[in-house]
């Protein structure tokens, strides 16, 4: 029986930690664990064998960091390392499995240690090629499956999954590293991860590292709520601690096994251990759980689309798809596309999000532009400034695939029709990349004039999709809105078809609502009333303009009337405030309403799309609008003092974004885009100060480094960007930095604050040694530390002055240390 056949039908056991066991055998700080496959194969083989003997069904090769982005040891080729790693595990399998059970060797693929563009400097396709090389070598040398683990970024795990599935025929497992809030480093939550990975077609999904078994229990429950796949859980042996100069974990094998039994009871069907777990942990776990029945894997029926940080469920409560990123009938938008005016397009997206859209439609099709490249550019940039899921709207199959490939999440796709040619082109893309596809009820004969004809085409689309393994939950039907100015029964037919599609097939629905009024005066009157009627007849998502007051009144009233707005809370909040604002406005003399560049430290105003609303520098920075930040700053410095701009625009904007990041309402891509906008604004101000001869205030220096032996610099780079934007001079020493070099630079540059980062437990000893040397040779220097394997208790044990759970906490500590809370 293959492992795919066993998944979800019986309990399977992974192995435990590798790095800490290699350290016990002499792995030096800074030494690549993967080279031990060639240097000390007998040690690696023994560890694998002990796990097989302990009862592991699946053992991971010692290849966590074996990819082209991380592996730069010229003495050991990647091909030789992976070949040796698989052979070591296979030999251990022969020696350690004596009871006749069927076991497997999994190629272990960990993260590259880099952030992908646009947040970082690693291109998506470069990451893909690095993972593809490792996956290909793994299959070539006899691995039975590929296990992608310890991923903290949905974009990177997507590159890895695509690489594994497109270049091998092996089963693919994927596990992520969540924090105690259920969040990834880049902001993703459990349902957004589930939606994307299920769409990509992985065989099993789960979590590993970062947390102990007790902390993973609630996350497991949430994952089981959304996924239809077998779930993997591989916790650490609790939290790292230190005693007598040595690192240990606080969950002993017996306690670990007891909690893993609870994890099985909650629905995990593939279990194992991560950092700090040993063959004894696995043996006790197997003994405690082997006879325990597993919960069946249940098919979930939720229709979910997602971005990197947010999942949107298309359920009974109607949702809004913003229609404004579309050139149809929009002269200014067409000009923006031709001029590649990205900030204008981004403002359209941001405005719709602020007005209440849940999903953004993205259509950039014009005859005289490169739609494939423009679609990629707009999707990438939009995902940098908004966390809303996107609906990729195009009739160009090449543009659709290009956007789906680089999209960070599980998108909506607009659309497929009942034409065989359309289904042949679109359904393979949905199967490959995942997505919720809009099915248009038209075919080779056109759009049926009656409801039953449209319902029949909906059934045809659903039936054809099933041939590709695409389930009904990933199909949303558009029964098409026909304008009543040319078809008097157009609205009645659409509403009847809408109702029948929901009743007969049980799928979700979507409509381009405003088509109903084409050619008529006062279109919002017709649109808003039809919108209410459509929602009453089963419309799941209306494609509308969320800046339309009439449409939003219909939407808000419908939610209140139908009980979706509990206690009318949202309605009261919105319209009570609106009424108060209208009353106040009536008491104040109005201006001429023209566009102006605003200053001051008052609240930022929404960006106008077709109106003349105020656009502030503070707002541009908050939203990551780089071109606008540059333009507005150049205008402001003509009339306002440079330091006043910093104090009233830059600092408040950065504080808003920083507070939002800490609260989980702003995600990492938005944080970094905001930081880039602030950097651009500050550069303009700096030029003005230099021209005027004003002396630039001396900046406090901070050293940042990823410690010796660790080549993961994601966290360090994020902290660097933020510190620089808060006015600090950062001396970035890079990754894999020896303690001696850090101490030398601290003395040479007279630095009194050093920030150290580590992701792997095997390199925390280097962090401790660095702190020891700093205490000895630069005693006035404070040390702040961070990284996925650290916690406050462990930071205290190794002598750090401050532990930052996230990048903003590091900024706050530096500000408090140097007394720069109100400076940039």
mmCIF file of C-alpha atoms in Angstrom, residues 133-351:
data_model
loop_
_atom_site.group_PDB
_atom_site.id
_atom_site.type_symbol
_atom_site.label_atom_id
_atom_site.label_comp_id
_atom_site.label_asym_id
_atom_site.label_seq_id
_atom_site.Cartn_x
_atom_site.Cartn_y
_atom_site.Cartn_z
ATOM 1 C CA UNK A 133 16.765 21.185 -7.983
ATOM 2 C CA UNK A 134 16.587 19.681 -4.502
ATOM 3 C CA UNK A 135 13.294 17.882 -5.189
ATOM 4 C CA UNK A 136 14.585 16.410 -8.441
ATOM 5 C CA UNK A 137 17.733 15.144 -6.753
ATOM 6 C CA UNK A 138 15.670 13.658 -3.948
ATOM 7 C CA UNK A 139 13.477 11.635 -6.292
ATOM 8 C CA UNK A 140 16.448 10.625 -8.433
ATOM 9 C CA UNK A 141 18.208 9.157 -5.410
ATOM 10 C CA UNK A 142 15.231 7.210 -4.107
ATOM 11 C CA UNK A 143 13.251 9.395 -1.688
ATOM 12 C CA UNK A 144 9.688 8.132 -1.200
ATOM 13 C CA UNK A 145 8.078 11.522 -0.596
ATOM 14 C CA UNK A 146 8.904 15.199 -0.134
ATOM 15 C CA UNK A 147 8.295 16.931 3.177
ATOM 16 C CA UNK A 148 8.383 20.735 3.027
ATOM 17 C CA UNK A 149 8.631 22.009 6.595
ATOM 18 C CA UNK A 150 9.180 24.947 8.937
ATOM 19 C CA UNK A 151 7.780 27.423 6.423
ATOM 20 C CA UNK A 152 6.862 30.877 7.731
ATOM 21 C CA UNK A 153 5.838 32.455 4.417
ATOM 22 C CA UNK A 154 2.958 31.298 2.199
ATOM 23 C CA UNK A 155 4.731 32.627 -0.884
ATOM 24 C CA UNK A 156 7.849 30.575 -0.239
ATOM 25 C CA UNK A 157 5.915 27.414 0.512
ATOM 26 C CA UNK A 158 3.988 27.915 -2.731
ATOM 27 C CA UNK A 159 7.281 28.032 -4.651
ATOM 28 C CA UNK A 160 8.401 24.843 -2.907
ATOM 29 C CA UNK A 161 5.139 22.981 -3.512
ATOM 30 C CA UNK A 162 5.027 23.913 -7.189
ATOM 31 C CA UNK A 163 8.668 22.871 -7.564
ATOM 32 C CA UNK A 164 8.003 19.497 -5.964
ATOM 33 C CA UNK A 165 4.803 18.784 -7.887
ATOM 34 C CA UNK A 166 6.010 19.993 -11.288
ATOM 35 C CA UNK A 167 9.367 18.220 -11.172
ATOM 36 C CA UNK A 168 8.611 14.942 -9.363
ATOM 37 C CA UNK A 169 5.859 12.385 -9.051
ATOM 38 C CA UNK A 170 6.334 12.044 -5.286
ATOM 39 C CA UNK A 171 3.713 12.729 -2.597
ATOM 40 C CA UNK A 172 4.127 16.194 -1.097
ATOM 41 C CA UNK A 173 3.598 17.076 2.580
ATOM 42 C CA UNK A 174 3.800 20.672 3.842
ATOM 43 C CA UNK A 175 3.984 22.007 7.385
ATOM 44 C CA UNK A 176 4.144 25.636 8.534
ATOM 45 C CA UNK A 177 5.574 27.327 11.611
ATOM 46 C CA UNK A 178 2.884 29.316 13.449
ATOM 47 C CA UNK A 179 3.277 31.486 16.511
ATOM 48 C CA UNK A 180 1.025 31.174 19.561
ATOM 49 C CA UNK A 181 -1.517 33.502 17.906
ATOM 50 C CA UNK A 182 -1.821 31.160 14.955
ATOM 51 C CA UNK A 183 0.076 33.534 12.653
ATOM 52 C CA UNK A 184 2.973 33.073 10.254
ATOM 53 C CA UNK A 185 5.889 35.509 10.171
ATOM 54 C CA UNK A 186 4.421 37.115 7.045
ATOM 55 C CA UNK A 187 0.934 37.366 8.538
ATOM 56 C CA UNK A 188 -0.856 34.292 7.235
ATOM 57 C CA UNK A 189 -3.370 32.532 9.465
ATOM 58 C CA UNK A 190 -4.576 28.941 9.566
ATOM 59 C CA UNK A 191 -7.521 29.202 7.122
ATOM 60 C CA UNK A 192 -5.489 31.183 4.561
ATOM 61 C CA UNK A 193 -2.735 28.554 4.674
ATOM 62 C CA UNK A 194 -5.233 25.710 4.373
ATOM 63 C CA UNK A 195 -6.992 27.321 1.406
ATOM 64 C CA UNK A 196 -3.778 27.854 -0.541
ATOM 65 C CA UNK A 197 -2.135 24.492 0.150
ATOM 66 C CA UNK A 198 -5.297 22.522 -0.565
ATOM 67 C CA UNK A 199 -5.648 24.455 -3.805
ATOM 68 C CA UNK A 200 -2.087 23.543 -4.768
ATOM 69 C CA UNK A 201 -2.872 19.881 -4.202
ATOM 70 C CA UNK A 202 -0.555 18.827 -1.377
ATOM 71 C CA UNK A 203 -1.216 15.365 0.067
ATOM 72 C CA UNK A 204 -1.065 16.339 3.743
ATOM 73 C CA UNK A 205 -0.905 19.612 5.624
ATOM 74 C CA UNK A 206 0.124 20.656 9.090
ATOM 75 C CA UNK A 207 2.433 22.470 11.471
ATOM 76 C CA UNK A 208 5.848 21.956 13.010
ATOM 77 C CA UNK A 209 8.420 23.737 15.163
ATOM 78 C CA UNK A 210 8.055 26.994 17.097
ATOM 79 C CA UNK A 211 5.645 25.623 19.698
ATOM 80 C CA UNK A 212 5.333 22.739 22.118
ATOM 81 C CA UNK A 213 2.560 20.140 21.895
ATOM 82 C CA UNK A 214 0.244 21.934 24.325
ATOM 83 C CA UNK A 215 0.424 25.156 22.303
ATOM 84 C CA UNK A 216 -0.354 23.317 19.072
ATOM 85 C CA UNK A 217 -3.624 21.796 20.288
ATOM 86 C CA UNK A 218 -5.826 24.856 19.629
ATOM 87 C CA UNK A 219 -4.177 25.410 16.232
ATOM 88 C CA UNK A 220 -4.891 21.791 15.322
ATOM 89 C CA UNK A 221 -8.567 22.290 16.136
ATOM 90 C CA UNK A 222 -8.689 25.334 13.882
ATOM 91 C CA UNK A 223 -6.894 23.550 11.061
ATOM 92 C CA UNK A 224 -9.287 20.601 11.300
ATOM 93 C CA UNK A 225 -12.178 23.065 11.064
ATOM 94 C CA UNK A 226 -11.116 24.111 7.547
ATOM 95 C CA UNK A 227 -9.113 21.341 5.920
ATOM 96 C CA UNK A 228 -10.220 18.265 4.021
ATOM 97 C CA UNK A 229 -6.694 16.837 4.128
ATOM 98 C CA UNK A 230 -4.839 14.596 6.583
ATOM 99 C CA UNK A 231 -3.215 16.766 9.259
ATOM 100 C CA UNK A 232 0.418 16.569 10.397
ATOM 101 C CA UNK A 233 1.539 17.792 13.832
ATOM 102 C CA UNK A 234 5.229 17.880 14.819
ATOM 103 C CA UNK A 235 5.804 20.009 17.941
ATOM 104 C CA UNK A 236 9.016 20.897 19.669
ATOM 105 C CA UNK A 237 9.732 19.264 22.995
ATOM 106 C CA UNK A 238 8.422 22.393 24.660
ATOM 107 C CA UNK A 239 10.480 25.553 25.007
ATOM 108 C CA UNK A 240 14.281 25.744 24.929
ATOM 109 C CA UNK A 241 16.029 26.258 28.259
ATOM 110 C CA UNK A 242 19.591 26.231 29.454
ATOM 111 C CA UNK A 243 21.374 24.472 32.274
ATOM 112 C CA UNK A 244 25.104 24.317 32.962
ATOM 113 C CA UNK A 245 25.805 25.933 29.610
ATOM 114 C CA UNK A 246 23.768 23.408 27.647
ATOM 115 C CA UNK A 247 20.435 23.780 25.857
ATOM 116 C CA UNK A 248 17.595 21.458 26.741
ATOM 117 C CA UNK A 249 13.824 21.339 26.247
ATOM 118 C CA UNK A 250 11.336 21.229 29.067
ATOM 119 C CA UNK A 251 8.911 18.548 27.835
ATOM 120 C CA UNK A 252 10.156 15.110 28.790
ATOM 121 C CA UNK A 253 9.293 12.050 26.646
ATOM 122 C CA UNK A 254 6.482 10.792 28.903
ATOM 123 C CA UNK A 255 4.686 14.134 28.983
ATOM 124 C CA UNK A 256 5.288 14.621 25.265
ATOM 125 C CA UNK A 257 3.662 11.269 24.538
ATOM 126 C CA UNK A 258 0.639 12.036 26.706
ATOM 127 C CA UNK A 259 -0.029 15.313 24.895
ATOM 128 C CA UNK A 260 0.515 13.726 21.490
ATOM 129 C CA UNK A 261 -2.234 11.255 22.376
ATOM 130 C CA UNK A 262 -4.564 14.238 22.890
ATOM 131 C CA UNK A 263 -3.414 15.558 19.531
ATOM 132 C CA UNK A 264 -4.439 12.279 17.893
ATOM 133 C CA UNK A 265 -7.791 12.480 19.667
ATOM 134 C CA UNK A 266 -8.266 15.947 18.153
ATOM 135 C CA UNK A 267 -7.738 14.646 14.635
ATOM 136 C CA UNK A 268 -4.055 14.546 13.692
ATOM 137 C CA UNK A 269 -3.214 11.420 11.721
ATOM 138 C CA UNK A 270 0.499 11.997 11.049
ATOM 139 C CA UNK A 271 2.512 12.897 14.143
ATOM 140 C CA UNK A 272 6.144 13.322 15.098
ATOM 141 C CA UNK A 273 8.549 15.706 16.758
ATOM 142 C CA UNK A 274 10.719 18.680 15.909
ATOM 143 C CA UNK A 275 13.376 20.581 17.878
ATOM 144 C CA UNK A 276 14.415 18.939 21.116
ATOM 145 C CA UNK A 277 12.658 15.638 20.481
ATOM 146 C CA UNK A 278 14.732 12.475 20.567
ATOM 147 C CA UNK A 279 14.266 8.799 19.685
ATOM 148 C CA UNK A 280 13.014 8.349 23.264
ATOM 149 C CA UNK A 281 10.306 10.975 22.692
ATOM 150 C CA UNK A 282 9.234 9.173 19.529
ATOM 151 C CA UNK A 283 9.310 5.730 21.169
ATOM 152 C CA UNK A 284 7.078 6.887 24.018
ATOM 153 C CA UNK A 285 4.786 8.635 21.542
ATOM 154 C CA UNK A 286 4.416 5.499 19.426
ATOM 155 C CA UNK A 287 3.716 3.359 22.482
ATOM 156 C CA UNK A 288 1.058 5.784 23.732
ATOM 157 C CA UNK A 289 -0.685 6.332 20.396
ATOM 158 C CA UNK A 290 -0.226 3.282 18.168
ATOM 159 C CA UNK A 291 -3.493 1.598 19.131
ATOM 160 C CA UNK A 292 -5.516 4.785 19.258
ATOM 161 C CA UNK A 293 -8.131 5.161 16.498
ATOM 162 C CA UNK A 294 -7.890 8.254 14.338
ATOM 163 C CA UNK A 295 -10.691 10.580 13.411
ATOM 164 C CA UNK A 296 -11.804 10.274 9.792
ATOM 165 C CA UNK A 297 -10.681 12.941 7.361
ATOM 166 C CA UNK A 298 -13.817 14.955 6.602
ATOM 167 C CA UNK A 299 -14.543 16.800 3.382
ATOM 168 C CA UNK A 300 -15.207 20.455 4.138
ATOM 169 C CA UNK A 301 -17.604 22.387 1.926
ATOM 170 C CA UNK A 302 -16.443 25.952 2.596
ATOM 171 C CA UNK A 303 -15.843 28.084 -0.482
ATOM 172 C CA UNK A 304 -12.680 29.970 0.472
ATOM 173 C CA UNK A 305 -10.457 32.466 -1.309
ATOM 174 C CA UNK A 306 -7.374 33.865 0.357
ATOM 175 C CA UNK A 307 -4.476 36.263 0.216
ATOM 176 C CA UNK A 308 -1.182 35.802 2.065
ATOM 177 C CA UNK A 309 -2.813 37.022 5.268
ATOM 178 C CA UNK A 310 -6.568 36.711 5.013
ATOM 179 C CA UNK A 311 -9.106 34.031 4.117
ATOM 180 C CA UNK A 312 -12.568 35.043 2.947
ATOM 181 C CA UNK A 313 -15.349 32.467 3.141
ATOM 182 C CA UNK A 314 -18.123 32.852 0.610
ATOM 183 C CA UNK A 315 -21.046 31.765 2.760
ATOM 184 C CA UNK A 316 -24.610 32.801 3.445
ATOM 185 C CA UNK A 317 -23.790 36.404 4.294
ATOM 186 C CA UNK A 318 -23.340 38.412 1.071
ATOM 187 C CA UNK A 319 -19.894 39.779 0.273
ATOM 188 C CA UNK A 320 -18.629 42.654 -1.860
ATOM 189 C CA UNK A 321 -16.228 42.313 -4.780
ATOM 190 C CA UNK A 322 -14.833 45.739 -5.652
ATOM 191 C CA UNK A 323 -15.204 46.498 -9.372
ATOM 192 C CA UNK A 324 -13.075 49.627 -9.764
ATOM 193 C CA UNK A 325 -9.783 48.069 -10.949
ATOM 194 C CA UNK A 326 -11.160 47.694 -14.437
ATOM 195 C CA UNK A 327 -10.665 49.952 -17.489
ATOM 196 C CA UNK A 328 -14.207 49.487 -18.846
ATOM 197 C CA UNK A 329 -15.794 52.919 -19.050
ATOM 198 C CA UNK A 330 -12.985 54.538 -17.030
ATOM 199 C CA UNK A 331 -10.865 56.945 -19.067
ATOM 200 C CA UNK A 332 -8.521 57.824 -16.198
ATOM 201 C CA UNK A 333 -7.907 54.174 -15.388
ATOM 202 C CA UNK A 334 -7.053 53.434 -19.015
ATOM 203 C CA UNK A 335 -4.518 56.260 -18.930
ATOM 204 C CA UNK A 336 -3.022 54.832 -15.748
ATOM 205 C CA UNK A 337 -2.599 51.414 -17.376
ATOM 206 C CA UNK A 338 -0.923 52.862 -20.455
ATOM 207 C CA UNK A 339 1.392 55.023 -18.328
ATOM 208 C CA UNK A 340 2.050 52.220 -15.826
ATOM 209 C CA UNK A 341 0.829 54.632 -13.125
ATOM 210 C CA UNK A 342 0.879 52.028 -10.394
ATOM 211 C CA UNK A 343 0.068 54.350 -7.507
ATOM 212 C CA UNK A 344 -3.231 55.326 -9.136
ATOM 213 C CA UNK A 345 -4.170 51.662 -9.486
ATOM 214 C CA UNK A 346 -3.102 50.900 -5.919
ATOM 215 C CA UNK A 347 -5.188 53.801 -4.605
ATOM 216 C CA UNK A 348 -8.229 52.305 -6.301
ATOM 217 C CA UNK A 349 -7.611 49.066 -4.419
ATOM 218 C CA UNK A 350 -6.954 50.748 -1.073
ATOM 219 C CA UNK A 351 -10.042 52.941 -1.382
#
